[in-house]
Amino acid sequence: MYLMHRISHEHEQAKKLLESQSKLSIGYGDLGRNKQTEKVLAVASKHDKRDFAKFFVNLGAENGLDWMTRVRSYSLYNFLQLSAGDTVFVPSPGKFSIYEVTGIPEGLPAEAVDNADLGFAVPVKIIAKSLSRDDYLGSTLTSKFKVRWTNLVLSADEVHDLLNNLDHKTTIANFSETKNEIIKNVQAYIDELSPHQFELLVKSYLENLGADRTDIPAKNGKYIDNKPVADVDVLAQFVNLGIVIQVQVKHHKGEESAKDFKHAVAQLVETKFTGIEEYDSLIPVKWLIITATVDNKLIDSIAPQNIRVIQGKEFAELLVDSGLTINEETFTNISR
């Protein structure tokens, strides 16, 4: 198996465990504190992802742990499927490292990790450390390595070129400097937009992704069944996928304050209804697009809410990658 695995829990303690004991870890420390890791390991070894998710949710209910949801079971299941010979790619800012698994996953007693939120680990050995993403990752893996999930199973086809280049000590054609310059110019363009124009740009981006319909709800048109804080700026309907993307758009500069960030999150979380049947009949997917930079700890803190945070220059990069054409029609508020 090839796994992209992000060290997203107890970073300092996890790093210490990796460097001193060659053990790659994952969270779920409550299971270690409750002496339930062996039970979890046994179920993961005998059942598929769907049955493991049912077990995981039921175990959470038995222990009063409401964070143990179906979605949060998936990353743990992926991790517990690792075995000797598997390859794990561990991303870090601008770089990534590659490890080979040398054993099987094990439970971590709470006392072994100073009671940190780390429940499981797997022994590994280093294959390559601190490689440049620009030098070795193509567009597919670059996107995969940016997901906010703890881990993601990769296919052999997706990692073939990377491993081949690594074996031959060659890099991919480096377009990064040119691309970064383009992104810089797009971001400068975004900075000059008004908040409403930025919403229209987000709307056009979602249409370019294939949305069947988009809307910018009226600012005074809050739906009566929602709490007063509830608010979305852009809606995008994807009928074939059965989802509606609800976007809160913030045209801010500098570093976002914790107060403003939490308020924006609350606006999304409390949006239960839009009052538009075509949207409310679909499963909501919530995005926060913010041009200010956001502290990673704040982003990690809202992981249970399943909100995708696109911050700083990330939206400018998405525009460049999508090849969106921007013209005068971009800034007309027309539902399509």
mmCIF file of C-alpha atoms in Angstrom:
data_model
loop_
_atom_site.group_PDB
_atom_site.id
_atom_site.type_symbol
_atom_site.label_atom_id
_atom_site.label_comp_id
_atom_site.label_asym_id
_atom_site.label_seq_id
_atom_site.Cartn_x
_atom_site.Cartn_y
_atom_site.Cartn_z
ATOM 1 C CA MET A 1 0.000 0.000 0.000
ATOM 2 C CA TYR A 2 1.038 3.574 -0.684
ATOM 3 C CA LEU A 3 -0.220 6.048 1.907
ATOM 4 C CA MET A 4 0.057 9.809 2.237
ATOM 5 C CA HIS A 5 -0.002 10.342 6.009
ATOM 6 C CA ARG A 6 0.021 13.768 7.622
ATOM 7 C CA ILE A 7 1.414 14.213 11.144
ATOM 8 C CA SER A 8 -1.589 16.194 12.354
ATOM 9 C CA HIS A 9 -1.831 15.166 16.015
ATOM 10 C CA GLU A 10 0.533 16.197 18.826
ATOM 11 C CA HIS A 11 3.201 17.272 16.328
ATOM 12 C CA GLU A 12 6.106 17.634 18.769
ATOM 13 C CA GLN A 13 5.437 14.338 20.553
ATOM 14 C CA ALA A 14 4.833 12.542 17.238
ATOM 15 C CA LYS A 15 8.073 13.951 15.816
ATOM 16 C CA LYS A 16 9.973 12.822 18.908
ATOM 17 C CA LEU A 17 8.521 9.303 18.598
ATOM 18 C CA LEU A 18 9.469 9.156 14.912
ATOM 19 C CA GLU A 19 13.025 10.380 15.389
ATOM 20 C CA SER A 20 13.906 8.479 18.576
ATOM 21 C CA GLN A 21 12.011 5.208 18.060
ATOM 22 C CA SER A 22 11.343 5.165 14.290
ATOM 23 C CA LYS A 23 7.602 4.950 14.899
ATOM 24 C CA LEU A 24 5.076 6.848 12.789
ATOM 25 C CA SER A 25 1.970 7.702 14.814
ATOM 26 C CA ILE A 26 -1.640 8.766 14.525
ATOM 27 C CA GLY A 27 -4.052 10.307 17.048
ATOM 28 C CA TYR A 28 -7.057 8.621 18.730
ATOM 29 C CA GLY A 29 -5.358 8.802 22.131
ATOM 30 C CA ASP A 30 -8.669 8.241 23.946
ATOM 31 C CA LEU A 31 -8.563 4.626 22.771
ATOM 32 C CA GLY A 32 -5.152 4.185 24.388
ATOM 33 C CA ARG A 33 -6.302 5.769 27.625
ATOM 34 C CA ASN A 34 -9.358 3.480 27.647
ATOM 35 C CA LYS A 35 -7.191 0.357 27.030
ATOM 36 C CA GLN A 36 -9.107 -0.387 23.818
ATOM 37 C CA THR A 37 -6.364 -0.298 21.190
ATOM 38 C CA GLU A 38 -6.007 -4.086 20.976
ATOM 39 C CA LYS A 39 -9.726 -4.463 20.373
ATOM 40 C CA VAL A 40 -9.603 -1.838 17.626
ATOM 41 C CA LEU A 41 -6.578 -3.469 15.997
ATOM 42 C CA ALA A 42 -8.322 -6.840 15.971
ATOM 43 C CA VAL A 43 -11.471 -5.484 14.323
ATOM 44 C CA ALA A 44 -9.484 -3.504 11.726
ATOM 45 C CA SER A 45 -7.556 -6.650 10.727
ATOM 46 C CA LYS A 46 -10.709 -8.682 10.053
ATOM 47 C CA HIS A 47 -13.239 -6.265 8.601
ATOM 48 C CA ASP A 48 -13.582 -3.899 5.654
ATOM 49 C CA LYS A 49 -13.750 -0.130 5.957
ATOM 50 C CA ARG A 50 -17.557 -0.020 6.088
ATOM 51 C CA ASP A 51 -17.894 -2.551 8.916
ATOM 52 C CA PHE A 52 -15.006 -0.941 10.794
ATOM 53 C CA ALA A 53 -16.813 2.409 10.593
ATOM 54 C CA LYS A 54 -19.928 0.889 12.189
ATOM 55 C CA PHE A 55 -17.814 -0.630 14.952
ATOM 56 C CA PHE A 56 -15.969 2.662 15.481
ATOM 57 C CA VAL A 57 -19.169 4.711 15.829
ATOM 58 C CA ASN A 58 -20.697 2.165 18.241
ATOM 59 C CA LEU A 59 -17.517 2.115 20.321
ATOM 60 C CA GLY A 60 -17.640 5.885 20.528
ATOM 61 C CA ALA A 61 -21.244 5.789 21.717
ATOM 62 C CA GLU A 62 -20.372 3.226 24.395
ATOM 63 C CA ASN A 63 -17.577 5.461 25.695
ATOM 64 C CA GLY A 64 -19.404 8.778 25.380
ATOM 65 C CA LEU A 65 -16.971 10.003 22.726
ATOM 66 C CA ASP A 66 -19.094 11.928 20.217
ATOM 67 C CA TRP A 67 -16.049 12.748 18.072
ATOM 68 C CA MET A 68 -15.888 9.082 16.972
ATOM 69 C CA THR A 69 -17.815 9.487 13.742
ATOM 70 C CA ARG A 70 -17.867 7.424 10.557
ATOM 71 C CA VAL A 71 -15.718 9.989 8.718
ATOM 72 C CA ARG A 72 -13.071 9.984 11.446
ATOM 73 C CA SER A 73 -12.859 6.199 11.308
ATOM 74 C CA TYR A 74 -11.506 6.201 7.749
ATOM 75 C CA SER A 75 -8.075 7.674 8.467
ATOM 76 C CA LEU A 76 -7.555 5.276 11.362
ATOM 77 C CA TYR A 77 -8.617 2.304 9.230
ATOM 78 C CA ASN A 78 -6.152 3.278 6.474
ATOM 79 C CA PHE A 79 -3.354 3.562 9.020
ATOM 80 C CA LEU A 80 -4.147 0.202 10.629
ATOM 81 C CA GLN A 81 -3.977 -1.545 7.243
ATOM 82 C CA LEU A 82 -0.257 -0.777 6.909
ATOM 83 C CA SER A 83 2.105 -3.751 6.849
ATOM 84 C CA ALA A 84 5.799 -4.423 6.287
ATOM 85 C CA GLY A 85 6.982 -3.213 2.888
ATOM 86 C CA ASP A 86 4.315 -0.537 2.461
ATOM 87 C CA THR A 87 5.408 3.009 1.594
ATOM 88 C CA VAL A 88 4.299 6.111 3.487
ATOM 89 C CA PHE A 89 4.726 9.674 2.234
ATOM 90 C CA VAL A 90 4.776 12.230 5.065
ATOM 91 C CA PRO A 91 4.247 15.837 3.918
ATOM 92 C CA SER A 92 5.663 18.912 5.630
ATOM 93 C CA PRO A 93 5.605 22.580 4.503
ATOM 94 C CA GLY A 94 7.043 22.633 0.965
ATOM 95 C CA LYS A 95 8.645 19.211 1.408
ATOM 96 C CA PHE A 96 7.885 15.555 2.092
ATOM 97 C CA SER A 97 9.667 12.464 3.409
ATOM 98 C CA ILE A 98 9.291 8.812 2.438
ATOM 99 C CA TYR A 99 9.268 5.883 4.863
ATOM 100 C CA GLU A 100 9.054 2.110 4.456
ATOM 101 C CA VAL A 101 6.933 0.242 6.981
ATOM 102 C CA THR A 102 8.939 -2.442 8.786
ATOM 103 C CA GLY A 103 6.291 -4.054 10.977
ATOM 104 C CA ILE A 104 2.620 -3.900 11.894
ATOM 105 C CA PRO A 105 0.590 -1.201 13.664
ATOM 106 C CA GLU A 106 0.503 -1.297 17.451
ATOM 107 C CA GLY A 107 -1.413 0.425 20.229
ATOM 108 C CA LEU A 108 0.300 3.133 22.258
ATOM 109 C CA PRO A 109 -0.275 3.104 26.028
ATOM 110 C CA ALA A 110 -1.023 6.601 27.290
ATOM 111 C CA GLU A 111 1.997 6.549 29.606
ATOM 112 C CA ALA A 112 4.323 5.758 26.677
ATOM 113 C CA VAL A 113 3.521 9.099 25.000
ATOM 114 C CA ASP A 114 3.176 11.316 28.087
ATOM 115 C CA ASN A 115 -0.616 11.087 27.794
ATOM 116 C CA ALA A 116 -0.532 12.857 24.415
ATOM 117 C CA ASP A 117 -3.341 12.348 21.905
ATOM 118 C CA LEU A 118 -1.562 9.484 20.149
ATOM 119 C CA GLY A 119 -3.195 6.060 20.151
ATOM 120 C CA PHE A 120 -1.384 4.002 17.507
ATOM 121 C CA ALA A 121 2.002 3.744 15.805
ATOM 122 C CA VAL A 122 3.759 1.665 13.168
ATOM 123 C CA PRO A 123 7.530 0.985 12.910
ATOM 124 C CA VAL A 124 9.216 2.521 9.856
ATOM 125 C CA LYS A 125 12.599 3.232 8.322
ATOM 126 C CA ILE A 126 13.531 6.354 6.396
ATOM 127 C CA ILE A 127 13.868 6.099 2.610
ATOM 128 C CA ALA A 128 14.233 9.783 1.743
ATOM 129 C CA LYS A 129 13.958 12.876 3.914
ATOM 130 C CA SER A 130 12.848 16.441 3.232
ATOM 131 C CA LEU A 131 12.454 16.193 -0.533
ATOM 132 C CA SER A 132 11.251 19.288 -2.393
ATOM 133 C CA ARG A 133 7.624 19.015 -3.495
ATOM 134 C CA ASP A 134 8.386 21.184 -6.525
ATOM 135 C CA ASP A 135 11.184 18.846 -7.615
ATOM 136 C CA TYR A 136 9.396 15.519 -7.273
ATOM 137 C CA LEU A 137 5.604 15.937 -7.163
ATOM 138 C CA GLY A 138 3.563 16.263 -10.332
ATOM 139 C CA SER A 139 0.196 17.994 -10.406
ATOM 140 C CA THR A 140 -1.793 14.950 -9.210
ATOM 141 C CA LEU A 141 0.313 14.287 -6.123
ATOM 142 C CA THR A 142 0.640 17.997 -5.385
ATOM 143 C CA SER A 143 -3.149 18.167 -5.075
ATOM 144 C CA LYS A 144 -3.312 14.954 -3.059
ATOM 145 C CA PHE A 145 -0.685 16.189 -0.599
ATOM 146 C CA LYS A 146 -2.733 19.325 0.075
ATOM 147 C CA VAL A 147 -5.848 17.599 1.384
ATOM 148 C CA ARG A 148 -6.564 18.355 5.017
ATOM 149 C CA TRP A 149 -7.422 14.747 5.878
ATOM 150 C CA THR A 150 -4.970 12.881 8.066
ATOM 151 C CA ASN A 151 -4.164 10.373 5.343
ATOM 152 C CA LEU A 152 -5.055 9.193 1.872
ATOM 153 C CA VAL A 153 -4.425 5.912 0.051
ATOM 154 C CA LEU A 154 -2.537 6.436 -3.212
ATOM 155 C CA SER A 155 -2.482 4.184 -6.262
ATOM 156 C CA ALA A 156 0.658 2.669 -7.766
ATOM 157 C CA ASP A 157 0.088 4.717 -10.935
ATOM 158 C CA GLU A 158 0.038 7.954 -8.936
ATOM 159 C CA VAL A 159 3.418 7.322 -7.287
ATOM 160 C CA HIS A 160 5.190 5.506 -10.159
ATOM 161 C CA ASP A 161 6.878 8.571 -11.665
ATOM 162 C CA LEU A 162 7.882 9.922 -8.259
ATOM 163 C CA LEU A 163 9.580 6.683 -7.219
ATOM 164 C CA ASN A 164 11.191 6.270 -10.645
ATOM 165 C CA ASN A 165 12.623 9.802 -10.507
ATOM 166 C CA LEU A 166 13.873 9.153 -6.997
ATOM 167 C CA ASP A 167 15.629 5.925 -8.087
ATOM 168 C CA HIS A 168 17.363 7.742 -10.932
ATOM 169 C CA LYS A 169 18.031 10.870 -8.881
ATOM 170 C CA THR A 170 16.185 13.054 -11.371
ATOM 171 C CA THR A 171 13.494 15.677 -10.829
ATOM 172 C CA ILE A 172 10.424 16.665 -12.773
ATOM 173 C CA ALA A 173 10.535 19.677 -15.084
ATOM 174 C CA ASN A 174 10.394 22.540 -12.631
ATOM 175 C CA PHE A 175 7.698 25.033 -13.546
ATOM 176 C CA SER A 176 7.392 26.260 -9.973
ATOM 177 C CA GLU A 177 9.080 29.657 -10.361
ATOM 178 C CA THR A 178 6.938 30.595 -13.363
ATOM 179 C CA LYS A 179 3.776 29.301 -11.724
ATOM 180 C CA ASN A 180 4.534 31.124 -8.484
ATOM 181 C CA GLU A 181 4.955 34.370 -10.407
ATOM 182 C CA ILE A 182 1.583 33.866 -12.102
ATOM 183 C CA ILE A 183 -0.060 33.120 -8.747
ATOM 184 C CA LYS A 184 1.531 36.249 -7.303
ATOM 185 C CA ASN A 185 0.004 38.357 -10.091
ATOM 186 C CA VAL A 186 -3.420 36.735 -9.698
ATOM 187 C CA GLN A 187 -3.303 37.379 -5.949
ATOM 188 C CA ALA A 188 -2.429 41.040 -6.581
ATOM 189 C CA TYR A 189 -5.495 41.208 -8.844
ATOM 190 C CA ILE A 190 -7.686 39.649 -6.146
ATOM 191 C CA ASP A 191 -6.390 42.115 -3.560
ATOM 192 C CA GLU A 192 -7.809 45.005 -5.621
ATOM 193 C CA LEU A 193 -11.313 43.542 -5.859
ATOM 194 C CA SER A 194 -14.182 44.658 -3.665
ATOM 195 C CA PRO A 195 -15.685 42.029 -1.338
ATOM 196 C CA HIS A 196 -18.674 41.666 -3.690
ATOM 197 C CA GLN A 197 -16.444 41.284 -6.741
ATOM 198 C CA PHE A 198 -14.493 38.600 -4.911
ATOM 199 C CA GLU A 199 -17.751 36.727 -4.248
ATOM 200 C CA LEU A 200 -18.527 36.913 -7.974
ATOM 201 C CA LEU A 201 -15.076 35.541 -8.765
ATOM 202 C CA VAL A 202 -15.679 32.611 -6.408
ATOM 203 C CA LYS A 203 -19.052 32.079 -8.081
ATOM 204 C CA SER A 204 -17.414 31.958 -11.533
ATOM 205 C CA TYR A 205 -14.786 29.522 -10.261
ATOM 206 C CA LEU A 206 -17.505 27.130 -9.074
ATOM 207 C CA GLU A 207 -19.301 27.451 -12.413
ATOM 208 C CA ASN A 208 -16.009 26.599 -14.116
ATOM 209 C CA LEU A 209 -15.847 23.451 -11.973
ATOM 210 C CA GLY A 210 -19.167 22.373 -13.470
ATOM 211 C CA ALA A 211 -21.824 23.651 -11.065
ATOM 212 C CA ASP A 212 -25.360 23.198 -12.412
ATOM 213 C CA ARG A 213 -26.513 26.370 -10.686
ATOM 214 C CA THR A 214 -24.930 29.078 -8.553
ATOM 215 C CA ASP A 215 -26.395 31.857 -6.419
ATOM 216 C CA ILE A 216 -25.262 34.720 -4.247
ATOM 217 C CA PRO A 217 -28.021 34.965 -1.595
ATOM 218 C CA ALA A 218 -29.314 38.399 -0.631
ATOM 219 C CA LYS A 219 -27.511 39.781 2.411
ATOM 220 C CA ASN A 220 -30.827 40.555 4.132
ATOM 221 C CA GLY A 221 -32.409 37.279 3.105
ATOM 222 C CA LYS A 222 -31.447 35.129 6.078
ATOM 223 C CA TYR A 223 -33.635 32.047 6.442
ATOM 224 C CA ILE A 224 -35.943 32.136 9.450
ATOM 225 C CA ASP A 225 -35.194 28.567 10.612
ATOM 226 C CA ASN A 226 -31.472 29.316 11.059
ATOM 227 C CA LYS A 227 -29.765 30.945 14.018
ATOM 228 C CA PRO A 228 -29.015 34.677 13.450
ATOM 229 C CA VAL A 229 -25.275 34.050 12.914
ATOM 230 C CA ALA A 230 -25.934 31.684 9.987
ATOM 231 C CA ASP A 231 -24.802 33.032 6.621
ATOM 232 C CA VAL A 232 -23.391 31.875 3.286
ATOM 233 C CA ASP A 233 -22.110 34.111 0.496
ATOM 234 C CA VAL A 234 -22.108 31.737 -2.488
ATOM 235 C CA LEU A 235 -24.070 28.567 -3.259
ATOM 236 C CA ALA A 236 -23.181 26.044 -5.953
ATOM 237 C CA GLN A 237 -25.324 23.061 -6.906
ATOM 238 C CA PHE A 238 -23.756 19.857 -8.277
ATOM 239 C CA VAL A 239 -26.734 17.640 -9.062
ATOM 240 C CA ASN A 240 -24.878 14.526 -10.225
ATOM 241 C CA LEU A 241 -22.777 14.542 -7.072
ATOM 242 C CA GLY A 242 -25.802 15.213 -4.887
ATOM 243 C CA ILE A 243 -24.092 18.097 -3.097
ATOM 244 C CA VAL A 244 -24.349 21.836 -2.639
ATOM 245 C CA ILE A 245 -21.169 23.753 -1.861
ATOM 246 C CA GLN A 246 -21.893 26.489 0.661
ATOM 247 C CA VAL A 247 -19.151 29.120 0.704
ATOM 248 C CA GLN A 248 -18.365 31.831 3.218
ATOM 249 C CA VAL A 249 -16.105 34.372 1.480
ATOM 250 C CA LYS A 250 -13.822 36.730 3.403
ATOM 251 C CA HIS A 251 -11.820 39.351 1.511
ATOM 252 C CA HIS A 252 -9.356 40.147 4.294
ATOM 253 C CA LYS A 253 -5.659 40.990 4.458
ATOM 254 C CA GLY A 254 -2.789 40.091 6.762
ATOM 255 C CA GLU A 255 -3.357 37.431 9.394
ATOM 256 C CA GLU A 256 -6.899 36.487 10.337
ATOM 257 C CA SER A 257 -7.734 36.888 14.017
ATOM 258 C CA ALA A 258 -9.017 33.889 15.957
ATOM 259 C CA LYS A 259 -12.219 35.800 16.731
ATOM 260 C CA ASP A 260 -13.006 36.576 13.074
ATOM 261 C CA PHE A 261 -12.086 33.055 11.993
ATOM 262 C CA LYS A 262 -14.361 31.440 14.585
ATOM 263 C CA HIS A 263 -17.193 33.780 13.577
ATOM 264 C CA ALA A 264 -16.845 32.773 9.924
ATOM 265 C CA VAL A 265 -16.866 29.107 10.924
ATOM 266 C CA ALA A 266 -19.997 29.653 13.029
ATOM 267 C CA GLN A 267 -21.714 31.295 10.038
ATOM 268 C CA LEU A 268 -21.159 28.110 8.037
ATOM 269 C CA VAL A 269 -21.869 25.602 10.800
ATOM 270 C CA GLU A 270 -25.181 27.219 11.709
ATOM 271 C CA THR A 271 -26.388 27.398 8.106
ATOM 272 C CA LYS A 272 -28.881 24.552 8.096
ATOM 273 C CA PHE A 273 -31.267 25.816 5.426
ATOM 274 C CA THR A 274 -31.040 28.253 2.521
ATOM 275 C CA GLY A 275 -34.756 28.543 1.848
ATOM 276 C CA ILE A 276 -34.128 27.397 -1.739
ATOM 277 C CA GLU A 277 -35.495 23.901 -2.300
ATOM 278 C CA GLU A 278 -33.028 23.064 -5.086
ATOM 279 C CA TYR A 279 -30.169 23.584 -2.642
ATOM 280 C CA ASP A 280 -31.702 22.286 0.587
ATOM 281 C CA SER A 281 -32.448 18.910 -0.995
ATOM 282 C CA LEU A 282 -28.712 18.281 -1.476
ATOM 283 C CA ILE A 283 -25.942 17.334 0.966
ATOM 284 C CA PRO A 284 -24.088 20.488 2.121
ATOM 285 C CA VAL A 285 -20.320 20.774 1.643
ATOM 286 C CA LYS A 286 -18.930 23.811 3.436
ATOM 287 C CA TRP A 287 -16.005 25.963 2.275
ATOM 288 C CA LEU A 288 -14.375 28.984 3.886
ATOM 289 C CA ILE A 289 -12.409 31.007 1.333
ATOM 290 C CA ILE A 290 -10.369 33.717 3.016
ATOM 291 C CA THR A 291 -7.617 35.852 1.502
ATOM 292 C CA ALA A 292 -5.962 36.450 4.877
ATOM 293 C CA THR A 293 -3.598 33.839 6.301
ATOM 294 C CA VAL A 294 -4.889 31.556 9.042
ATOM 295 C CA ASP A 295 -2.894 29.883 11.790
ATOM 296 C CA ASN A 296 -2.718 26.121 11.177
ATOM 297 C CA LYS A 297 -3.765 25.454 14.776
ATOM 298 C CA LEU A 298 -7.053 27.256 14.115
ATOM 299 C CA ILE A 299 -7.610 25.193 10.954
ATOM 300 C CA ASP A 300 -6.809 21.947 12.781
ATOM 301 C CA SER A 301 -9.194 22.905 15.597
ATOM 302 C CA ILE A 302 -12.219 22.818 13.263
ATOM 303 C CA ALA A 303 -11.418 19.452 11.650
ATOM 304 C CA PRO A 304 -14.528 17.804 13.191
ATOM 305 C CA GLN A 305 -16.757 20.366 11.402
ATOM 306 C CA ASN A 306 -15.548 19.113 7.986
ATOM 307 C CA ILE A 307 -15.066 22.638 6.638
ATOM 308 C CA ARG A 308 -12.560 23.110 3.829
ATOM 309 C CA VAL A 309 -10.443 26.201 4.533
ATOM 310 C CA ILE A 310 -8.868 27.888 1.503
ATOM 311 C CA GLN A 311 -6.649 30.655 2.840
ATOM 312 C CA GLY A 312 -4.002 33.157 1.810
ATOM 313 C CA LYS A 313 -2.897 32.602 -1.788
ATOM 314 C CA GLU A 314 -4.495 29.155 -2.069
ATOM 315 C CA PHE A 315 -7.527 30.449 -3.981
ATOM 316 C CA ALA A 316 -5.265 32.269 -6.439
ATOM 317 C CA GLU A 317 -3.451 28.960 -6.992
ATOM 318 C CA LEU A 318 -6.774 27.182 -7.566
ATOM 319 C CA LEU A 319 -7.672 29.767 -10.209
ATOM 320 C CA VAL A 320 -4.346 29.240 -11.970
ATOM 321 C CA ASP A 321 -4.668 25.446 -11.858
ATOM 322 C CA SER A 322 -8.240 25.548 -13.192
ATOM 323 C CA GLY A 323 -7.387 27.871 -16.088
ATOM 324 C CA LEU A 324 -10.390 30.103 -15.323
ATOM 325 C CA THR A 325 -10.849 32.920 -17.835
ATOM 326 C CA ILE A 326 -11.687 36.198 -16.095
ATOM 327 C CA ASN A 327 -13.528 38.883 -18.073
ATOM 328 C CA GLU A 328 -16.292 41.476 -17.659
ATOM 329 C CA GLU A 329 -18.932 38.739 -17.442
ATOM 330 C CA THR A 330 -17.240 37.408 -14.324
ATOM 331 C CA PHE A 331 -18.572 40.372 -12.368
ATOM 332 C CA THR A 332 -22.254 40.094 -13.222
ATOM 333 C CA ASN A 333 -24.411 38.379 -10.636
ATOM 334 C CA ILE A 334 -26.228 35.908 -12.902
ATOM 335 C CA SER A 335 -27.412 32.484 -11.753
ATOM 336 C CA ARG A 336 -26.438 29.799 -14.231
#
